[in-house]
mmCIF file with all atom_site columns, C-alpha atoms in Angstrom:
data_model
loop_
_atom_site.group_PDB
_atom_site.id
_atom_site.type_symbol
_atom_site.label_atom_id
_atom_site.label_alt_id
_atom_site.label_comp_id
_atom_site.label_asym_id
_atom_site.label_entity_id
_atom_site.label_seq_id
_atom_site.pdbx_PDB_ins_code
_atom_site.Cartn_x
_atom_site.Cartn_y
_atom_site.Cartn_z
_atom_site.occupancy
_atom_site.B_iso_or_equiv
_atom_site.pdbx_formal_charge
_atom_site.auth_seq_id
_atom_site.auth_comp_id
_atom_site.auth_asym_id
_atom_site.auth_atom_id
_atom_site.pdbx_PDB_model_num
ATOM 1   C CA . MET A 1 1   ? 0.000   0.000  0.000   1.00 0.00 ? 1   MET A CA 1
ATOM 2   C CA . GLY A 1 2   ? 0.978   3.624  -0.374  1.00 0.00 ? 2   GLY A CA 1
ATOM 3   C CA . LEU A 1 3   ? 0.487   6.349  -2.952  1.00 0.00 ? 3   LEU A CA 1
ATOM 4   C CA . LEU A 1 4   ? 4.177   6.356  -3.884  1.00 0.00 ? 4   LEU A CA 1
ATOM 5   C CA . ASN A 1 5   ? 4.579   2.570  -3.915  1.00 0.00 ? 5   ASN A CA 1
ATOM 6   C CA . HIS A 1 6   ? 6.119   1.605  -7.255  1.00 0.00 ? 6   HIS A CA 1
ATOM 7   C CA . GLN A 1 7   ? 5.752   -2.108 -6.499  1.00 0.00 ? 7   GLN A CA 1
ATOM 8   C CA . ASN A 1 8   ? 1.974   -2.106 -6.775  1.00 0.00 ? 8   ASN A CA 1
ATOM 9   C CA . SER A 1 9   ? 0.646   -3.827 -9.888  1.00 0.00 ? 9   SER A CA 1
ATOM 10  C CA . TYR A 1 10  ? -2.308  -1.457 -9.890  1.00 0.00 ? 10  TYR A CA 1
ATOM 11  C CA . THR A 1 11  ? -2.917  2.290  -10.071 1.00 0.00 ? 11  THR A CA 1
ATOM 12  C CA . ASN A 1 12  ? -2.640  4.000  -6.696  1.00 0.00 ? 12  ASN A CA 1
ATOM 13  C CA . ILE A 1 13  ? -5.618  6.152  -5.706  1.00 0.00 ? 13  ILE A CA 1
ATOM 14  C CA . LYS A 1 14  ? -5.758  9.370  -3.711  1.00 0.00 ? 14  LYS A CA 1
ATOM 15  C CA . ILE A 1 15  ? -9.016  11.135 -2.904  1.00 0.00 ? 15  ILE A CA 1
ATOM 16  C CA . CYS A 1 16  ? -8.345  14.725 -1.919  1.00 0.00 ? 16  CYS A CA 1
ATOM 17  C CA . GLY A 1 17  ? -10.301 17.287 0.031   1.00 0.00 ? 17  GLY A CA 1
ATOM 18  C CA . LEU A 1 18  ? -11.937 15.040 2.616   1.00 0.00 ? 18  LEU A CA 1
ATOM 19  C CA . SER A 1 19  ? -13.476 17.124 5.377   1.00 0.00 ? 19  SER A CA 1
ATOM 20  C CA . LYS A 1 20  ? -16.171 15.076 7.111   1.00 0.00 ? 20  LYS A CA 1
ATOM 21  C CA . GLU A 1 21  ? -16.306 11.905 9.187   1.00 0.00 ? 21  GLU A CA 1
ATOM 22  C CA . GLN A 1 22  ? -18.436 10.197 6.519   1.00 0.00 ? 22  GLN A CA 1
ATOM 23  C CA . ASP A 1 23  ? -15.715 10.898 3.935   1.00 0.00 ? 23  ASP A CA 1
ATOM 24  C CA . ILE A 1 24  ? -13.163 9.091  6.075   1.00 0.00 ? 24  ILE A CA 1
ATOM 25  C CA . LEU A 1 25  ? -15.406 6.106  6.739   1.00 0.00 ? 25  LEU A CA 1
ATOM 26  C CA . VAL A 1 26  ? -16.039 5.688  3.013   1.00 0.00 ? 26  VAL A CA 1
ATOM 27  C CA . ALA A 1 27  ? -12.318 5.983  2.272   1.00 0.00 ? 27  ALA A CA 1
ATOM 28  C CA . ASN A 1 28  ? -11.651 3.277  4.860   1.00 0.00 ? 28  ASN A CA 1
ATOM 29  C CA . SER A 1 29  ? -14.191 0.966  3.236   1.00 0.00 ? 29  SER A CA 1
ATOM 30  C CA . LEU A 1 30  ? -12.698 1.529  -0.222  1.00 0.00 ? 30  LEU A CA 1
ATOM 31  C CA . ALA A 1 31  ? -9.156  0.758  0.974   1.00 0.00 ? 31  ALA A CA 1
ATOM 32  C CA . ILE A 1 32  ? -7.590  3.445  -1.201  1.00 0.00 ? 32  ILE A CA 1
ATOM 33  C CA . GLU A 1 33  ? -3.923  4.311  -0.906  1.00 0.00 ? 33  GLU A CA 1
ATOM 34  C CA . ALA A 1 34  ? -4.192  7.909  0.317   1.00 0.00 ? 34  ALA A CA 1
ATOM 35  C CA . ILE A 1 35  ? -6.479  10.759 1.254   1.00 0.00 ? 35  ILE A CA 1
ATOM 36  C CA . GLY A 1 36  ? -5.688  14.454 1.146   1.00 0.00 ? 36  GLY A CA 1
ATOM 37  C CA . PHE A 1 37  ? -6.399  17.169 3.684   1.00 0.00 ? 37  PHE A CA 1
ATOM 38  C CA . VAL A 1 38  ? -6.491  20.684 2.225   1.00 0.00 ? 38  VAL A CA 1
ATOM 39  C CA . PHE A 1 39  ? -4.825  23.212 4.529   1.00 0.00 ? 39  PHE A CA 1
ATOM 40  C CA . TYR A 1 40  ? -5.674  26.211 2.344   1.00 0.00 ? 40  TYR A CA 1
ATOM 41  C CA . PRO A 1 41  ? -8.346  28.476 3.887   1.00 0.00 ? 41  PRO A CA 1
ATOM 42  C CA . PRO A 1 42  ? -9.832  29.837 0.614   1.00 0.00 ? 42  PRO A CA 1
ATOM 43  C CA . SER A 1 43  ? -10.706 26.299 -0.489  1.00 0.00 ? 43  SER A CA 1
ATOM 44  C CA . PRO A 1 44  ? -14.233 24.937 0.106   1.00 0.00 ? 44  PRO A CA 1
ATOM 45  C CA . ARG A 1 45  ? -12.452 21.742 1.192   1.00 0.00 ? 45  ARG A CA 1
ATOM 46  C CA . TYR A 1 46  ? -10.330 23.445 3.849   1.00 0.00 ? 46  TYR A CA 1
ATOM 47  C CA . VAL A 1 47  ? -9.806  21.741 7.183   1.00 0.00 ? 47  VAL A CA 1
ATOM 48  C CA . SER A 1 48  ? -7.889  23.116 10.140  1.00 0.00 ? 48  SER A CA 1
ATOM 49  C CA . PRO A 1 49  ? -5.076  21.047 11.654  1.00 0.00 ? 49  PRO A CA 1
ATOM 50  C CA . GLN A 1 50  ? -7.369  20.369 14.624  1.00 0.00 ? 50  GLN A CA 1
ATOM 51  C CA . GLN A 1 51  ? -10.102 19.053 12.325  1.00 0.00 ? 51  GLN A CA 1
ATOM 52  C CA . ALA A 1 52  ? -7.536  16.957 10.470  1.00 0.00 ? 52  ALA A CA 1
ATOM 53  C CA . LEU A 1 53  ? -6.375  15.493 13.772  1.00 0.00 ? 53  LEU A CA 1
ATOM 54  C CA . GLN A 1 54  ? -9.911  14.389 14.617  1.00 0.00 ? 54  GLN A CA 1
ATOM 55  C CA . LEU A 1 55  ? -10.512 12.949 11.153  1.00 0.00 ? 55  LEU A CA 1
ATOM 56  C CA . GLY A 1 56  ? -7.130  11.263 11.130  1.00 0.00 ? 56  GLY A CA 1
ATOM 57  C CA . ASN A 1 57  ? -7.986  9.467  14.348  1.00 0.00 ? 57  ASN A CA 1
ATOM 58  C CA . ILE A 1 58  ? -10.684 7.462  12.540  1.00 0.00 ? 58  ILE A CA 1
ATOM 59  C CA . LEU A 1 59  ? -8.699  6.912  9.348   1.00 0.00 ? 59  LEU A CA 1
ATOM 60  C CA . SER A 1 60  ? -7.290  3.455  8.725   1.00 0.00 ? 60  SER A CA 1
ATOM 61  C CA . ASP A 1 61  ? -3.584  3.182  9.494   1.00 0.00 ? 61  ASP A CA 1
ATOM 62  C CA . GLU A 1 62  ? -3.212  1.582  6.053   1.00 0.00 ? 62  GLU A CA 1
ATOM 63  C CA . ILE A 1 63  ? -4.249  4.801  4.294   1.00 0.00 ? 63  ILE A CA 1
ATOM 64  C CA . GLN A 1 64  ? -1.696  7.575  3.940   1.00 0.00 ? 64  GLN A CA 1
ATOM 65  C CA . ILE A 1 65  ? -2.396  11.202 4.774   1.00 0.00 ? 65  ILE A CA 1
ATOM 66  C CA . VAL A 1 66  ? -1.304  13.800 2.240   1.00 0.00 ? 66  VAL A CA 1
ATOM 67  C CA . ALA A 1 67  ? -1.092  17.384 3.505   1.00 0.00 ? 67  ALA A CA 1
ATOM 68  C CA . LEU A 1 68  ? -1.907  19.818 0.698   1.00 0.00 ? 68  LEU A CA 1
ATOM 69  C CA . VAL A 1 69  ? -0.600  23.337 1.256   1.00 0.00 ? 69  VAL A CA 1
ATOM 70  C CA . VAL A 1 70  ? -0.349  26.486 -0.841  1.00 0.00 ? 70  VAL A CA 1
ATOM 71  C CA . ASP A 1 71  ? 2.576   28.775 -0.011  1.00 0.00 ? 71  ASP A CA 1
ATOM 72  C CA . PRO A 1 72  ? 2.145   28.016 3.711   1.00 0.00 ? 72  PRO A CA 1
ATOM 73  C CA . SER A 1 73  ? 3.500   30.076 6.574   1.00 0.00 ? 73  SER A CA 1
ATOM 74  C CA . ASP A 1 74  ? 5.954   28.601 9.056   1.00 0.00 ? 74  ASP A CA 1
ATOM 75  C CA . GLU A 1 75  ? 3.255   28.886 11.719  1.00 0.00 ? 75  GLU A CA 1
ATOM 76  C CA . LEU A 1 76  ? 0.810   26.774 9.715   1.00 0.00 ? 76  LEU A CA 1
ATOM 77  C CA . ILE A 1 77  ? 3.446   24.140 8.999   1.00 0.00 ? 77  ILE A CA 1
ATOM 78  C CA . GLN A 1 78  ? 4.317   23.877 12.674  1.00 0.00 ? 78  GLN A CA 1
ATOM 79  C CA . GLU A 1 79  ? 0.650   23.552 13.592  1.00 0.00 ? 79  GLU A CA 1
ATOM 80  C CA . ILE A 1 80  ? 0.142   20.787 11.026  1.00 0.00 ? 80  ILE A CA 1
ATOM 81  C CA . ARG A 1 81  ? 3.272   18.943 12.124  1.00 0.00 ? 81  ARG A CA 1
ATOM 82  C CA . SER A 1 82  ? 2.251   19.033 15.770  1.00 0.00 ? 82  SER A CA 1
ATOM 83  C CA . GLN A 1 83  ? -1.229  17.598 15.192  1.00 0.00 ? 83  GLN A CA 1
ATOM 84  C CA . VAL A 1 84  ? -1.374  15.573 11.982  1.00 0.00 ? 84  VAL A CA 1
ATOM 85  C CA . ARG A 1 85  ? 0.254   12.340 10.850  1.00 0.00 ? 85  ARG A CA 1
ATOM 86  C CA . VAL A 1 86  ? 1.649   13.601 7.554   1.00 0.00 ? 86  VAL A CA 1
ATOM 87  C CA . ASP A 1 87  ? 2.898   10.818 5.294   1.00 0.00 ? 87  ASP A CA 1
ATOM 88  C CA . ILE A 1 88  ? 3.360   12.993 2.206   1.00 0.00 ? 88  ILE A CA 1
ATOM 89  C CA . TRP A 1 89  ? 3.444   16.752 1.645   1.00 0.00 ? 89  TRP A CA 1
ATOM 90  C CA . GLN A 1 90  ? 1.775   18.157 -1.472  1.00 0.00 ? 90  GLN A CA 1
ATOM 91  C CA . PHE A 1 91  ? 2.740   21.635 -2.640  1.00 0.00 ? 91  PHE A CA 1
ATOM 92  C CA . HIS A 1 92  ? 0.289   23.492 -4.867  1.00 0.00 ? 92  HIS A CA 1
ATOM 93  C CA . GLY A 1 93  ? 1.584   27.050 -4.744  1.00 0.00 ? 93  GLY A CA 1
ATOM 94  C CA . ASP A 1 94  ? 4.751   28.777 -5.903  1.00 0.00 ? 94  ASP A CA 1
ATOM 95  C CA . GLU A 1 95  ? 7.033   27.041 -3.406  1.00 0.00 ? 95  GLU A CA 1
ATOM 96  C CA . SER A 1 96  ? 10.646  26.751 -4.515  1.00 0.00 ? 96  SER A CA 1
ATOM 97  C CA . PRO A 1 97  ? 12.364  23.347 -4.404  1.00 0.00 ? 97  PRO A CA 1
ATOM 98  C CA . ALA A 1 98  ? 14.335  24.545 -1.388  1.00 0.00 ? 98  ALA A CA 1
ATOM 99  C CA . ARG A 1 99  ? 11.162  25.606 0.421   1.00 0.00 ? 99  ARG A CA 1
ATOM 100 C CA . CYS A 1 100 ? 9.509   22.248 -0.325  1.00 0.00 ? 100 CYS A CA 1
ATOM 101 C CA . ALA A 1 101 ? 12.501  20.380 1.076   1.00 0.00 ? 101 ALA A CA 1
ATOM 102 C CA . GLU A 1 102 ? 12.666  22.672 4.114   1.00 0.00 ? 102 GLU A CA 1
ATOM 103 C CA . ILE A 1 103 ? 9.034   22.002 4.988   1.00 0.00 ? 103 ILE A CA 1
ATOM 104 C CA . ALA A 1 104 ? 9.011   18.289 4.213   1.00 0.00 ? 104 ALA A CA 1
ATOM 105 C CA . GLN A 1 105 ? 12.289  17.483 5.964   1.00 0.00 ? 105 GLN A CA 1
ATOM 106 C CA . ALA A 1 106 ? 12.546  13.672 5.873   1.00 0.00 ? 106 ALA A CA 1
ATOM 107 C CA . THR A 1 107 ? 8.958   13.200 4.645   1.00 0.00 ? 107 THR A CA 1
ATOM 108 C CA . PRO A 1 108 ? 8.335   12.541 0.922   1.00 0.00 ? 108 PRO A CA 1
ATOM 109 C CA . TRP A 1 109 ? 6.821   15.419 -1.002  1.00 0.00 ? 109 TRP A CA 1
ATOM 110 C CA . MET A 1 110 ? 5.081   16.063 -4.316  1.00 0.00 ? 110 MET A CA 1
ATOM 111 C CA . LYS A 1 111 ? 4.855   19.216 -6.411  1.00 0.00 ? 111 LYS A CA 1
ATOM 112 C CA . ALA A 1 112 ? 1.894   20.093 -8.583  1.00 0.00 ? 112 ALA A CA 1
ATOM 113 C CA . ALA A 1 113 ? 2.459   21.144 -12.181 1.00 0.00 ? 113 ALA A CA 1
ATOM 114 C CA . ARG A 1 114 ? -0.336  23.305 -13.585 1.00 0.00 ? 114 ARG A CA 1
ATOM 115 C CA . ILE A 1 115 ? -0.347  22.353 -17.254 1.00 0.00 ? 115 ILE A CA 1
ATOM 116 C CA . ASP A 1 116 ? -1.282  24.683 -20.093 1.00 0.00 ? 116 ASP A CA 1
ATOM 117 C CA . ASP A 1 117 ? 0.172   25.347 -23.542 1.00 0.00 ? 117 ASP A CA 1
ATOM 118 C CA . GLN A 1 118 ? 2.761   27.722 -22.033 1.00 0.00 ? 118 GLN A CA 1
ATOM 119 C CA . PHE A 1 119 ? 4.032   25.242 -19.458 1.00 0.00 ? 119 PHE A CA 1
ATOM 120 C CA . VAL A 1 120 ? 7.545   23.833 -19.962 1.00 0.00 ? 120 VAL A CA 1
ATOM 121 C CA . LEU A 1 121 ? 7.376   20.419 -18.344 1.00 0.00 ? 121 LEU A CA 1
ATOM 122 C CA . GLN A 1 122 ? 11.033  19.507 -18.869 1.00 0.00 ? 122 GLN A CA 1
ATOM 123 C CA . ASP A 1 123 ? 12.173  22.606 -16.974 1.00 0.00 ? 123 ASP A CA 1
ATOM 124 C CA . PHE A 1 124 ? 9.699   21.939 -14.182 1.00 0.00 ? 124 PHE A CA 1
ATOM 125 C CA . CYS A 1 125 ? 10.905  18.364 -13.734 1.00 0.00 ? 125 CYS A CA 1
ATOM 126 C CA . LEU A 1 126 ? 14.534  19.430 -13.637 1.00 0.00 ? 126 LEU A CA 1
ATOM 127 C CA . GLN A 1 127 ? 13.762  22.149 -11.105 1.00 0.00 ? 127 GLN A CA 1
ATOM 128 C CA . TYR A 1 128 ? 11.730  19.808 -8.888  1.00 0.00 ? 128 TYR A CA 1
ATOM 129 C CA . SER A 1 129 ? 13.791  16.668 -9.452  1.00 0.00 ? 129 SER A CA 1
ATOM 130 C CA . ALA A 1 130 ? 13.719  15.895 -5.713  1.00 0.00 ? 130 ALA A CA 1
ATOM 131 C CA . SER A 1 131 ? 9.938   15.581 -5.765  1.00 0.00 ? 131 SER A CA 1
ATOM 132 C CA . ALA A 1 132 ? 8.875   11.989 -5.085  1.00 0.00 ? 132 ALA A CA 1
ATOM 133 C CA . ALA A 1 133 ? 6.156   12.406 -7.701  1.00 0.00 ? 133 ALA A CA 1
ATOM 134 C CA . TRP A 1 134 ? 4.880   15.120 -9.998  1.00 0.00 ? 134 TRP A CA 1
ATOM 135 C CA . ILE A 1 135 ? 1.174   15.916 -9.901  1.00 0.00 ? 135 ILE A CA 1
ATOM 136 C CA . LEU A 1 136 ? -0.026  16.845 -13.372 1.00 0.00 ? 136 LEU A CA 1
ATOM 137 C CA . ASP A 1 137 ? -3.001  19.154 -12.941 1.00 0.00 ? 137 ASP A CA 1
ATOM 138 C CA . ALA A 1 138 ? -4.969  21.732 -14.886 1.00 0.00 ? 138 ALA A CA 1
ATOM 139 C CA . VAL A 1 139 ? -4.623  25.482 -14.544 1.00 0.00 ? 139 VAL A CA 1
ATOM 140 C CA . VAL A 1 140 ? -7.638  26.616 -12.521 1.00 0.00 ? 140 VAL A CA 1
ATOM 141 C CA . GLU A 1 141 ? -8.417  29.467 -10.191 1.00 0.00 ? 141 GLU A CA 1
ATOM 142 C CA . GLY A 1 142 ? -7.830  28.476 -6.589  1.00 0.00 ? 142 GLY A CA 1
ATOM 143 C CA . PHE A 1 143 ? -4.999  25.959 -7.002  1.00 0.00 ? 143 PHE A CA 1
ATOM 144 C CA . GLY A 1 144 ? -6.730  22.694 -7.887  1.00 0.00 ? 144 GLY A CA 1
ATOM 145 C CA . GLY A 1 145 ? -10.076 21.027 -7.356  1.00 0.00 ? 145 GLY A CA 1
ATOM 146 C CA . GLY A 1 146 ? -11.630 22.849 -10.287 1.00 0.00 ? 146 GLY A CA 1
ATOM 147 C CA . GLY A 1 147 ? -12.905 19.786 -12.108 1.00 0.00 ? 147 GLY A CA 1
ATOM 148 C CA . GLN A 1 148 ? -11.120 20.662 -15.344 1.00 0.00 ? 148 GLN A CA 1
ATOM 149 C CA . THR A 1 149 ? -8.884  18.402 -17.371 1.00 0.00 ? 149 THR A CA 1
ATOM 150 C CA . PHE A 1 150 ? -5.817  19.691 -19.176 1.00 0.00 ? 150 PHE A CA 1
ATOM 151 C CA . ASN A 1 151 ? -4.960  18.820 -22.766 1.00 0.00 ? 151 ASN A CA 1
ATOM 152 C CA . TRP A 1 152 ? -3.222  15.467 -22.386 1.00 0.00 ? 152 TRP A CA 1
ATOM 153 C CA . GLN A 1 153 ? -1.702  15.864 -25.838 1.00 0.00 ? 153 GLN A CA 1
ATOM 154 C CA . LEU A 1 154 ? 0.529   18.624 -24.451 1.00 0.00 ? 154 LEU A CA 1
ATOM 155 C CA . ILE A 1 155 ? 2.619   15.931 -22.741 1.00 0.00 ? 155 ILE A CA 1
ATOM 156 C CA . PRO A 1 156 ? 5.006   14.268 -25.238 1.00 0.00 ? 156 PRO A CA 1
ATOM 157 C CA . ASP A 1 157 ? 4.647   10.498 -25.554 1.00 0.00 ? 157 ASP A CA 1
ATOM 158 C CA . ILE A 1 158 ? 8.370   9.990  -25.002 1.00 0.00 ? 158 ILE A CA 1
ATOM 159 C CA . TRP A 1 159 ? 8.180   11.943 -21.737 1.00 0.00 ? 159 TRP A CA 1
ATOM 160 C CA . ILE A 1 160 ? 5.249   9.814  -20.566 1.00 0.00 ? 160 ILE A CA 1
ATOM 161 C CA . LYS A 1 161 ? 7.115   6.614  -21.398 1.00 0.00 ? 161 LYS A CA 1
ATOM 162 C CA . GLU A 1 162 ? 10.161  7.713  -19.409 1.00 0.00 ? 162 GLU A CA 1
ATOM 163 C CA . ASN A 1 163 ? 8.410   9.356  -16.451 1.00 0.00 ? 163 ASN A CA 1
ATOM 164 C CA . ALA A 1 164 ? 4.979   7.760  -15.931 1.00 0.00 ? 164 ALA A CA 1
ATOM 165 C CA . HIS A 1 165 ? 6.291   5.977  -12.837 1.00 0.00 ? 165 HIS A CA 1
ATOM 166 C CA . ARG A 1 166 ? 6.599   9.395  -11.151 1.00 0.00 ? 166 ARG A CA 1
ATOM 167 C CA . VAL A 1 167 ? 3.274   10.829 -12.304 1.00 0.00 ? 167 VAL A CA 1
ATOM 168 C CA . VAL A 1 168 ? 0.201   11.265 -10.131 1.00 0.00 ? 168 VAL A CA 1
ATOM 169 C CA . LEU A 1 169 ? -2.458  12.340 -12.600 1.00 0.00 ? 169 LEU A CA 1
ATOM 170 C CA . SER A 1 170 ? -5.021  14.910 -11.537 1.00 0.00 ? 170 SER A CA 1
ATOM 171 C CA . GLY A 1 171 ? -7.268  17.521 -13.099 1.00 0.00 ? 171 GLY A CA 1
ATOM 172 C CA . GLY A 1 172 ? -10.898 16.801 -13.903 1.00 0.00 ? 172 GLY A CA 1
ATOM 173 C CA . LEU A 1 173 ? -10.827 13.045 -13.416 1.00 0.00 ? 173 LEU A CA 1
ATOM 174 C CA . ASN A 1 174 ? -14.042 11.120 -12.804 1.00 0.00 ? 174 ASN A CA 1
ATOM 175 C CA . SER A 1 175 ? -15.397 7.602  -13.170 1.00 0.00 ? 175 SER A CA 1
ATOM 176 C CA . HIS A 1 176 ? -16.168 8.221  -16.853 1.00 0.00 ? 176 HIS A CA 1
ATOM 177 C CA . ASN A 1 177 ? -12.735 9.357  -18.052 1.00 0.00 ? 177 ASN A CA 1
ATOM 178 C CA . VAL A 1 178 ? -10.284 7.689  -15.682 1.00 0.00 ? 178 VAL A CA 1
ATOM 179 C CA . ALA A 1 179 ? -9.957  4.529  -17.805 1.00 0.00 ? 179 ALA A CA 1
ATOM 180 C CA . GLU A 1 180 ? -8.863  6.629  -20.772 1.00 0.00 ? 180 GLU A CA 1
ATOM 181 C CA . ALA A 1 181 ? -6.517  8.607  -18.523 1.00 0.00 ? 181 ALA A CA 1
ATOM 182 C CA . ILE A 1 182 ? -4.851  5.447  -17.209 1.00 0.00 ? 182 ILE A CA 1
ATOM 183 C CA . ALA A 1 183 ? -4.530  4.035  -20.726 1.00 0.00 ? 183 ALA A CA 1
ATOM 184 C CA . HIS A 1 184 ? -2.879  7.249  -21.910 1.00 0.00 ? 184 HIS A CA 1
ATOM 185 C CA . PHE A 1 185 ? -0.460  7.853  -19.026 1.00 0.00 ? 185 PHE A CA 1
ATOM 186 C CA . ARG A 1 186 ? -0.101  4.555  -17.129 1.00 0.00 ? 186 ARG A CA 1
ATOM 187 C CA . PRO A 1 187 ? 0.575   6.757  -14.076 1.00 0.00 ? 187 PRO A CA 1
ATOM 188 C CA . LEU A 1 188 ? 1.862   5.832  -10.658 1.00 0.00 ? 188 LEU A CA 1
ATOM 189 C CA . GLY A 1 189 ? -1.396  7.152  -9.244  1.00 0.00 ? 189 GLY A CA 1
ATOM 190 C CA . VAL A 1 190 ? -4.552  9.148  -9.842  1.00 0.00 ? 190 VAL A CA 1
ATOM 191 C CA . ASP A 1 191 ? -5.795  12.021 -7.690  1.00 0.00 ? 191 ASP A CA 1
ATOM 192 C CA . ILE A 1 192 ? -9.431  13.112 -7.559  1.00 0.00 ? 192 ILE A CA 1
ATOM 193 C CA . SER A 1 193 ? -11.404 15.725 -5.657  1.00 0.00 ? 193 SER A CA 1
ATOM 194 C CA . SER A 1 194 ? -14.305 17.492 -7.373  1.00 0.00 ? 194 SER A CA 1
ATOM 195 C CA . GLY A 1 195 ? -15.010 14.434 -9.530  1.00 0.00 ? 195 GLY A CA 1
ATOM 196 C CA . VAL A 1 196 ? -16.460 12.644 -6.500  1.00 0.00 ? 196 VAL A CA 1
ATOM 197 C CA . GLU A 1 197 ? -18.493 15.565 -5.162  1.00 0.00 ? 197 GLU A CA 1
ATOM 198 C CA . ALA A 1 198 ? -22.222 16.263 -5.234  1.00 0.00 ? 198 ALA A CA 1
ATOM 199 C CA . SER A 1 199 ? -21.411 19.967 -4.774  1.00 0.00 ? 199 SER A CA 1
ATOM 200 C CA . ARG A 1 200 ? -18.216 21.898 -4.146  1.00 0.00 ? 200 ARG A CA 1
ATOM 201 C CA . GLY A 1 201 ? -16.537 20.485 -1.063  1.00 0.00 ? 201 GLY A CA 1
ATOM 202 C CA . ASN A 1 202 ? -19.173 17.821 -0.420  1.00 0.00 ? 202 ASN A CA 1
ATOM 203 C CA . LYS A 1 203 ? -18.025 14.292 -1.196  1.00 0.00 ? 203 LYS A CA 1
ATOM 204 C CA . GLU A 1 204 ? -20.611 11.818 -2.460  1.00 0.00 ? 204 GLU A CA 1
ATOM 205 C CA . PRO A 1 205 ? -20.061 8.213  -1.284  1.00 0.00 ? 205 PRO A CA 1
ATOM 206 C CA . ASN A 1 206 ? -21.557 6.670  -4.421  1.00 0.00 ? 206 ASN A CA 1
ATOM 207 C CA . LEU A 1 207 ? -19.276 8.732  -6.658  1.00 0.00 ? 207 LEU A CA 1
ATOM 208 C CA . MET A 1 208 ? -16.275 7.747  -4.554  1.00 0.00 ? 208 MET A CA 1
ATOM 209 C CA . GLN A 1 209 ? -17.245 4.088  -4.950  1.00 0.00 ? 209 GLN A CA 1
ATOM 210 C CA . GLN A 1 210 ? -17.803 4.453  -8.698  1.00 0.00 ? 210 GLN A CA 1
ATOM 211 C CA . PHE A 1 211 ? -14.425 6.089  -9.208  1.00 0.00 ? 211 PHE A CA 1
ATOM 212 C CA . VAL A 1 212 ? -12.525 3.429  -7.285  1.00 0.00 ? 212 VAL A CA 1
ATOM 213 C CA . ASP A 1 213 ? -14.443 0.693  -9.120  1.00 0.00 ? 213 ASP A CA 1
ATOM 214 C CA . ALA A 1 214 ? -13.567 2.300  -12.457 1.00 0.00 ? 214 ALA A CA 1
ATOM 215 C CA . VAL A 1 215 ? -9.859  2.427  -11.606 1.00 0.00 ? 215 VAL A CA 1
ATOM 216 C CA . ARG A 1 216 ? -9.734  -1.138 -10.310 1.00 0.00 ? 216 ARG A CA 1
ATOM 217 C CA . SER A 1 217 ? -11.720 -2.448 -13.302 1.00 0.00 ? 217 SER A CA 1
ATOM 218 C CA . THR A 1 218 ? -9.319  -0.715 -15.669 1.00 0.00 ? 218 THR A CA 1
ATOM 219 C CA . ASP A 1 219 ? -6.328  -2.202 -13.876 1.00 0.00 ? 219 ASP A CA 1
ATOM 220 C CA . GLN A 1 220 ? -7.897  -5.653 -14.017 1.00 0.00 ? 220 GLN A CA 1
ATOM 221 C CA . TYR A 1 221 ? -8.606  -5.290 -17.740 1.00 0.00 ? 221 TYR A CA 1
ATOM 222 C CA . ASN A 1 222 ? -5.038  -4.169 -18.433 1.00 0.00 ? 222 ASN A CA 1
ATOM 223 C CA . SER A 1 223 ? -3.694  -7.074 -16.387 1.00 0.00 ? 223 SER A CA 1
ATOM 224 C CA . ILE A 1 224 ? -5.765  -9.614 -18.315 1.00 0.00 ? 224 ILE A CA 1
ATOM 225 C CA . LYS A 1 225 ? -4.803  -7.978 -21.597 1.00 0.00 ? 225 LYS A CA 1
ATOM 226 C CA . GLY A 1 226 ? -1.178  -8.190 -20.520 1.00 0.00 ? 226 GLY A CA 1
ATOM 227 C CA . SER A 1 227 ? -0.434  -4.571 -21.281 1.00 0.00 ? 227 SER A CA 1
#
């Protein structure tokens, strides 16, 4: 288990922006690899470190906690560290590689790439080479969770072939398009938030179930096909 586990024969799943006890209980039942807590106050999915502590107490020990932050202050980082079991840090702002490493310390971290036709992926990957995985996301207002896909054709096939094992794919995924996304990228993992919501910030258990089923069915099909 684990979002960054390269040994898994299946696609790792992270559901981000969980904020209620029901969300956690559903995640436990689905046995996904990771959940994300959003420590960014403008987000409709924001939770305080204290809320995350309470939610984390009922989360399965087998499921990793990803702390999503956007240009966080030292005070916020200290508060998160003191209350939350952080297994992976996720940086969605303009944090430099040095700042990411400073915050994460010995904990693995991931950096989000906001892809558009002006984005230079090669430069980004060189700059953030220490990132345990790169999150490929769309450019949206509010740093993620906007339910929009990016143009997958902007990513060169040769780059995908060489780097898919470090890609956590995000941006507008849902149960209807995730099979195509996995076929295109063969990523280390997939990351979903708004695609399993009934309304902004409100996770829908049935949509969570449908998404996980779609990913697992795709993995099973690919395994049988031998691809």
